[in-house]
PDB file of C-alpha atoms in Angstrom:
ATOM      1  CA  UNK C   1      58.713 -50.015  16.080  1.00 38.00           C
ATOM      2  CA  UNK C   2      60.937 -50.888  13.133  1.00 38.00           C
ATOM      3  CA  UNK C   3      63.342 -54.240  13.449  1.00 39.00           C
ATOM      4  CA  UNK C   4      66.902 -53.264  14.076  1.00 41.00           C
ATOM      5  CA  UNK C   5      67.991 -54.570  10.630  1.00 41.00           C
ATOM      6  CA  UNK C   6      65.276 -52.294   8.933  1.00 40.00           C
ATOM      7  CA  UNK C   7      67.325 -50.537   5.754  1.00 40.00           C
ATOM      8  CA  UNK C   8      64.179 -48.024   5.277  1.00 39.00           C
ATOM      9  CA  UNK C   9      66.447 -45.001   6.371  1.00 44.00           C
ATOM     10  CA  UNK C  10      69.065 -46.198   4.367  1.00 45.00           C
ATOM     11  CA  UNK C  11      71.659 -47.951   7.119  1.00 50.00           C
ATOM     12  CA  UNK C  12      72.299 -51.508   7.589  1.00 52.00           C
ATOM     13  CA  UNK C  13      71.726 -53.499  10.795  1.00 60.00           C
ATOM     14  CA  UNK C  14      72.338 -52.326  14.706  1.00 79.00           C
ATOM     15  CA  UNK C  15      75.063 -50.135  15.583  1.00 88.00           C
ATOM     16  CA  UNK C  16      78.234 -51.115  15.293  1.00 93.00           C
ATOM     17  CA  UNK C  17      80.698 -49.885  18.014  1.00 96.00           C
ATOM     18  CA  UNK C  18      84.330 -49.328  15.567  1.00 96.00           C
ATOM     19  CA  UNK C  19      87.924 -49.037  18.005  1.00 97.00           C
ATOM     20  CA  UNK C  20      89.682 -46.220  16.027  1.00 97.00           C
ATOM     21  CA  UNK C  21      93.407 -46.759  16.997  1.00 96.00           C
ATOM     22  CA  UNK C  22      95.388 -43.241  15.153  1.00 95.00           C
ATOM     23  CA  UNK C  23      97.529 -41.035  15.993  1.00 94.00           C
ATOM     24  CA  UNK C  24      96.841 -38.336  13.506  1.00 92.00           C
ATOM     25  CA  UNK C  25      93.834 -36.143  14.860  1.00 94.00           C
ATOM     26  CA  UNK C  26      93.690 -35.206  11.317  1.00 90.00           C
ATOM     27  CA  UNK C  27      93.041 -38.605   9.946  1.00 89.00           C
ATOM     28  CA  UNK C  28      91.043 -39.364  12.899  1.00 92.00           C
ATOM     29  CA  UNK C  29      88.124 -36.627  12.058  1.00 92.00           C
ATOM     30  CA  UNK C  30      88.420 -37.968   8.275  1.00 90.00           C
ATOM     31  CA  UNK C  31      87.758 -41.634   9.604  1.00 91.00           C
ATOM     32  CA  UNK C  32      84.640 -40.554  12.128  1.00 92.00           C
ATOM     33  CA  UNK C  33      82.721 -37.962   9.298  1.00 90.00           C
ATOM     34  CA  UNK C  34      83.268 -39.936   6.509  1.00 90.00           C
ATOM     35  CA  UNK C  35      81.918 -43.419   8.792  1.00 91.00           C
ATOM     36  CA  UNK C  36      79.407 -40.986  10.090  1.00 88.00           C
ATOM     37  CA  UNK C  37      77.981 -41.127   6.340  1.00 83.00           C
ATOM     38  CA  UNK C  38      78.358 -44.681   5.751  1.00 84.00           C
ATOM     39  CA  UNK C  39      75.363 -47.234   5.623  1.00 79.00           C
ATOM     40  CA  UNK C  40      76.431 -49.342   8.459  1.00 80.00           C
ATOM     41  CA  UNK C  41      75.102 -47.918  11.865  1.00 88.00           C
ATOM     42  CA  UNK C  42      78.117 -47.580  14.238  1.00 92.00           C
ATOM     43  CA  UNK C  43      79.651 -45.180  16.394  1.00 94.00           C
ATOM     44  CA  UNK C  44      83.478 -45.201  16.252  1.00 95.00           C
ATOM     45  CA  UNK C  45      85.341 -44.336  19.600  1.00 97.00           C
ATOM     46  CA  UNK C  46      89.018 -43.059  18.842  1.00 97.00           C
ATOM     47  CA  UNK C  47      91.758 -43.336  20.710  1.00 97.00           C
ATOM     48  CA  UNK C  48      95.757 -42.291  20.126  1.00 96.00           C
ATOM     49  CA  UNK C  49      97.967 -44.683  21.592  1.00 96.00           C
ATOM     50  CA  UNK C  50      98.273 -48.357  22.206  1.00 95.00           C
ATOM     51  CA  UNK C  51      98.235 -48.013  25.840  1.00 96.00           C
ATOM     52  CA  UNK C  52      94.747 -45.742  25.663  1.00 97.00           C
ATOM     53  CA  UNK C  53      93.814 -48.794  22.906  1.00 97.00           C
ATOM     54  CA  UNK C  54      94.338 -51.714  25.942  1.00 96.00           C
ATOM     55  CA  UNK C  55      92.483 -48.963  28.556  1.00 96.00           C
ATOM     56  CA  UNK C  56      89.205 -48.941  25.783  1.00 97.00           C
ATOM     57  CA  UNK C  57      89.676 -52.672  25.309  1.00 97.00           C
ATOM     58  CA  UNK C  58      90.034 -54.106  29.084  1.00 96.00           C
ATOM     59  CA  UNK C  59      87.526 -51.602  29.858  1.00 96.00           C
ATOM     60  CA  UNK C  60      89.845 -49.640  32.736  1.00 96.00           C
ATOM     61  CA  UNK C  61      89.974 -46.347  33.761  1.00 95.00           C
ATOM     62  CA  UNK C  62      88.222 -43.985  32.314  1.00 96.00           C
ATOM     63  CA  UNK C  63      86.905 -46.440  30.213  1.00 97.00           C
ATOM     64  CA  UNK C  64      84.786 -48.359  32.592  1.00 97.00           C
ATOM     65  CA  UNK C  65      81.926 -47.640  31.253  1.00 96.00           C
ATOM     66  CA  UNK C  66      83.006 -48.017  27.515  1.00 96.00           C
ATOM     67  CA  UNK C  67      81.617 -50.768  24.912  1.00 96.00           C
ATOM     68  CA  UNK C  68      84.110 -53.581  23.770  1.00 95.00           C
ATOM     69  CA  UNK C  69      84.422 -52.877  20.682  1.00 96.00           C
ATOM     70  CA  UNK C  70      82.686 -54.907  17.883  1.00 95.00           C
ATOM     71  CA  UNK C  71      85.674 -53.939  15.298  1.00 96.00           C
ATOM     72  CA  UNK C  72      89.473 -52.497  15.623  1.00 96.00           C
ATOM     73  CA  UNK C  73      91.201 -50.380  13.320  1.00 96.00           C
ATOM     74  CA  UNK C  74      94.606 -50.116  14.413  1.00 95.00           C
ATOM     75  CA  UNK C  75      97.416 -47.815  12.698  1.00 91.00           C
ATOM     76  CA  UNK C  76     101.012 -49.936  13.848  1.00 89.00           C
ATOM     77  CA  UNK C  77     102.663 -47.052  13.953  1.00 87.00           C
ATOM     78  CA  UNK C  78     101.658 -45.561  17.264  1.00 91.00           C
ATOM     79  CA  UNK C  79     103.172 -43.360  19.802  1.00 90.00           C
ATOM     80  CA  UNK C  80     104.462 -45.355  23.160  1.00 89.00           C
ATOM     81  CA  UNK C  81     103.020 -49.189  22.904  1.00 90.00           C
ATOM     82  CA  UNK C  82     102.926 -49.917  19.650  1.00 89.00           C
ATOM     83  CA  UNK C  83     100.432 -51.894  17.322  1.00 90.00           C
ATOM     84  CA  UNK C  84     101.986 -54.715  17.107  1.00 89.00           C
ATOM     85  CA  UNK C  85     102.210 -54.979  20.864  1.00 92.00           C
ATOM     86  CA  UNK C  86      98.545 -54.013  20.978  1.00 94.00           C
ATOM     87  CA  UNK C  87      98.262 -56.894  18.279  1.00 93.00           C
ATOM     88  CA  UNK C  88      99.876 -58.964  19.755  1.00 92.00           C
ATOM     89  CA  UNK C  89      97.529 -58.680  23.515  1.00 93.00           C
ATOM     90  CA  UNK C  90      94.272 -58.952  21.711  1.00 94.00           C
ATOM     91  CA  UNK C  91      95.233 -62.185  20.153  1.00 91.00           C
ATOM     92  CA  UNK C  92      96.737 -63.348  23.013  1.00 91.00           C
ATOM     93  CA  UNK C  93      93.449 -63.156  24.997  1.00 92.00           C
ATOM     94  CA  UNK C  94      91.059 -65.243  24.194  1.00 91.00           C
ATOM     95  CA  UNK C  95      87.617 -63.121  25.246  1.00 90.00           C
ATOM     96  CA  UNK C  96      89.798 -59.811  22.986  1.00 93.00           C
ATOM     97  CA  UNK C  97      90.912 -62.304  20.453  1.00 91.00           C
ATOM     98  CA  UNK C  98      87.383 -62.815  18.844  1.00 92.00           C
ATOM     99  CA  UNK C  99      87.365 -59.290  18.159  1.00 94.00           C
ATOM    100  CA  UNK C 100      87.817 -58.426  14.494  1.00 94.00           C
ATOM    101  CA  UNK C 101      91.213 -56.477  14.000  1.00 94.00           C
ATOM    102  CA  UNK C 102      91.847 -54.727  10.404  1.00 94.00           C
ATOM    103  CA  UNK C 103      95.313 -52.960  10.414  1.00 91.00           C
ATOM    104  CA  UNK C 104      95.736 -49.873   8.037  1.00 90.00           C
ATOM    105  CA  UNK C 105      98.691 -50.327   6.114  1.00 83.00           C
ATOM    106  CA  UNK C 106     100.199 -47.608   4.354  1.00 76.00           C
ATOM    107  CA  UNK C 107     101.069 -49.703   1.651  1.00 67.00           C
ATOM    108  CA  UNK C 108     102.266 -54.004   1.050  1.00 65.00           C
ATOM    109  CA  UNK C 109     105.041 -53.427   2.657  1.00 62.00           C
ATOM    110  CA  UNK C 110     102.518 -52.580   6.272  1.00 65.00           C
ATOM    111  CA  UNK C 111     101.308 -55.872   6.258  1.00 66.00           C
ATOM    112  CA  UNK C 112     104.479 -57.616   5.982  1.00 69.00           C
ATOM    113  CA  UNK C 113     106.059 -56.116   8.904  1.00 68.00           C
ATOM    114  CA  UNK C 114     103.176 -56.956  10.679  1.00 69.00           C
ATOM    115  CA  UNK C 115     103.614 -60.847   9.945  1.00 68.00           C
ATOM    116  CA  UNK C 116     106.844 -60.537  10.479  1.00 66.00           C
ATOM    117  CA  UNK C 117     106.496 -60.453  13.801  1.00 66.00           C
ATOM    118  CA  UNK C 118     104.389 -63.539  13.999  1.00 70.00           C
ATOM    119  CA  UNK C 119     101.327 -61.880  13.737  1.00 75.00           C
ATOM    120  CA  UNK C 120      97.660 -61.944  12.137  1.00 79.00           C
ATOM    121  CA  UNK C 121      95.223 -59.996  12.034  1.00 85.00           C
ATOM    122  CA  UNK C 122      92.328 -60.348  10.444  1.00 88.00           C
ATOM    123  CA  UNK C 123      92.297 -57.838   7.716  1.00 87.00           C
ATOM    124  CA  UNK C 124      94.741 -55.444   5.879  1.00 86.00           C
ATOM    125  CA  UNK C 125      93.039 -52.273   4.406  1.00 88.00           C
ATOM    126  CA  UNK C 126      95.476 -49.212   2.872  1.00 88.00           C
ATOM    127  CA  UNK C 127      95.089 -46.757   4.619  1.00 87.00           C
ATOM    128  CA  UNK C 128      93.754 -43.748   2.427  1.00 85.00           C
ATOM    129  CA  UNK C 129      95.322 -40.906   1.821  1.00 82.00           C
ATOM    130  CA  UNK C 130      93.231 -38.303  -0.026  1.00 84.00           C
ATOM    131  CA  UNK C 131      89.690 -37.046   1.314  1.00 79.00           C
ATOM    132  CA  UNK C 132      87.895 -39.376  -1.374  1.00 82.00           C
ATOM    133  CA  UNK C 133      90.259 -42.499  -0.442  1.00 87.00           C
ATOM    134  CA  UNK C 134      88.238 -42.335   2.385  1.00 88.00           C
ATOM    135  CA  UNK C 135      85.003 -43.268   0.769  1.00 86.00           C
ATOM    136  CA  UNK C 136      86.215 -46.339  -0.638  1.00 89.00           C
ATOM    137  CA  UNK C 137      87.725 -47.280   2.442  1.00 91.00           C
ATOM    138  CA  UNK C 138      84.285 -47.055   4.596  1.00 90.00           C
ATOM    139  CA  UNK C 139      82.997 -48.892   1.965  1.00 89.00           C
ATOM    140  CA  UNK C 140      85.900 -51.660   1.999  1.00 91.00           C
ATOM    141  CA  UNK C 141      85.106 -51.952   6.194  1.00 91.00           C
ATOM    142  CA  UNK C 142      81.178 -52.338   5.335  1.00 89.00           C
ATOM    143  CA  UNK C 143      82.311 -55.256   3.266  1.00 90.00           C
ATOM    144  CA  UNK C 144      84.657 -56.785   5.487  1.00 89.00           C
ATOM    145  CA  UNK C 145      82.130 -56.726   8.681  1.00 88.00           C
ATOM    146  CA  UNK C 146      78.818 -58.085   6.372  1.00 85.00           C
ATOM    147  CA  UNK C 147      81.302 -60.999   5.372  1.00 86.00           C
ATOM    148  CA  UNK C 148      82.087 -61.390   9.003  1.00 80.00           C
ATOM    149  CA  UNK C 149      78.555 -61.115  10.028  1.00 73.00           C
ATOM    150  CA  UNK C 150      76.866 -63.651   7.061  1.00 63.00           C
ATOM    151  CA  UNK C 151      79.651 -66.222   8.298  1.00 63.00           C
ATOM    152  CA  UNK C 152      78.975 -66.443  12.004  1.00 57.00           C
ATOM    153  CA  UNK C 153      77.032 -68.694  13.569  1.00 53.00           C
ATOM    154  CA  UNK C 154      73.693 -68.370  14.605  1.00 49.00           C
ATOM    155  CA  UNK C 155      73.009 -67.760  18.059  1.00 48.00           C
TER     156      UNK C 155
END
């Protein structure tokens, strides 16, 4: 049996479980069949809202049973509880708060807002816009997890 970090098939490392947080259903099936292609193993759970987004996280409901998620992507601009609520939560618990959070800005001017309100996260990514911006922004992700990943710790 191969190690788990064995790149022979062409993906890197174990599966990753990615916290899609978007409204658009749209956007959503961009996101999950363009990550589906992507050389980092992972399976990306998607959810609409900020209050479904707390559900996933705290593991309630109908989410008993679901992963904690290794990585969020979280759109701020959600329907109900938004993402800087849902921002604000996970860093306000420490267990949520080691979670990596990237927010998807549609543009500077996203990221701002979001420290305005006395928030971090720990990325910014622009959110893309056309089919192939969505390429580049798997690929931006990938990077942004193996720089997590080469600076932790060993266990």
């Amino acid at each position: 049996m191969a190690p788990a970090d064995d790149e022979s098939d062409g993906e890197i490392g174990e599966t990753i479980d990615i916290l899609l947080i978007e409204p658009n259903p749209g956007d959503t099936r961009l996101f999950e069949e363009n990550f589906r292609d992507a050389k980092l193993m992972n399976a990306v759970h998607a959810v609409t809202d900020g209050e479904e987004a707390l559900e996933f996280v705290h593991q309630r409901g109908e989410y008993a049973d679901a992963p904690r998620p290794d990585l969020i992507l979280l759109e701020p601009q959600l329907p109900g509880q938004s993402g800087m609520e849902v921002l604000a939560e996970l860093n306000g618990e420490p267990p949520l708060r080691e979670i990596p959070v990237i927010v998807l800005t549609s543009s500077e001017v996203g990221e701002s807002i979001v420290k305005s309100h006395d928030l971090e996260a720990d990325a910014y990514i622009q959110k893309p816009v056309e089919t192939d911006e969505f390429i580049e922004f798997v690929r931006e992700v990938e990077e942004f997890w193996f720089a997590i990943v080469k600076t932790e710790p060993a266990n």
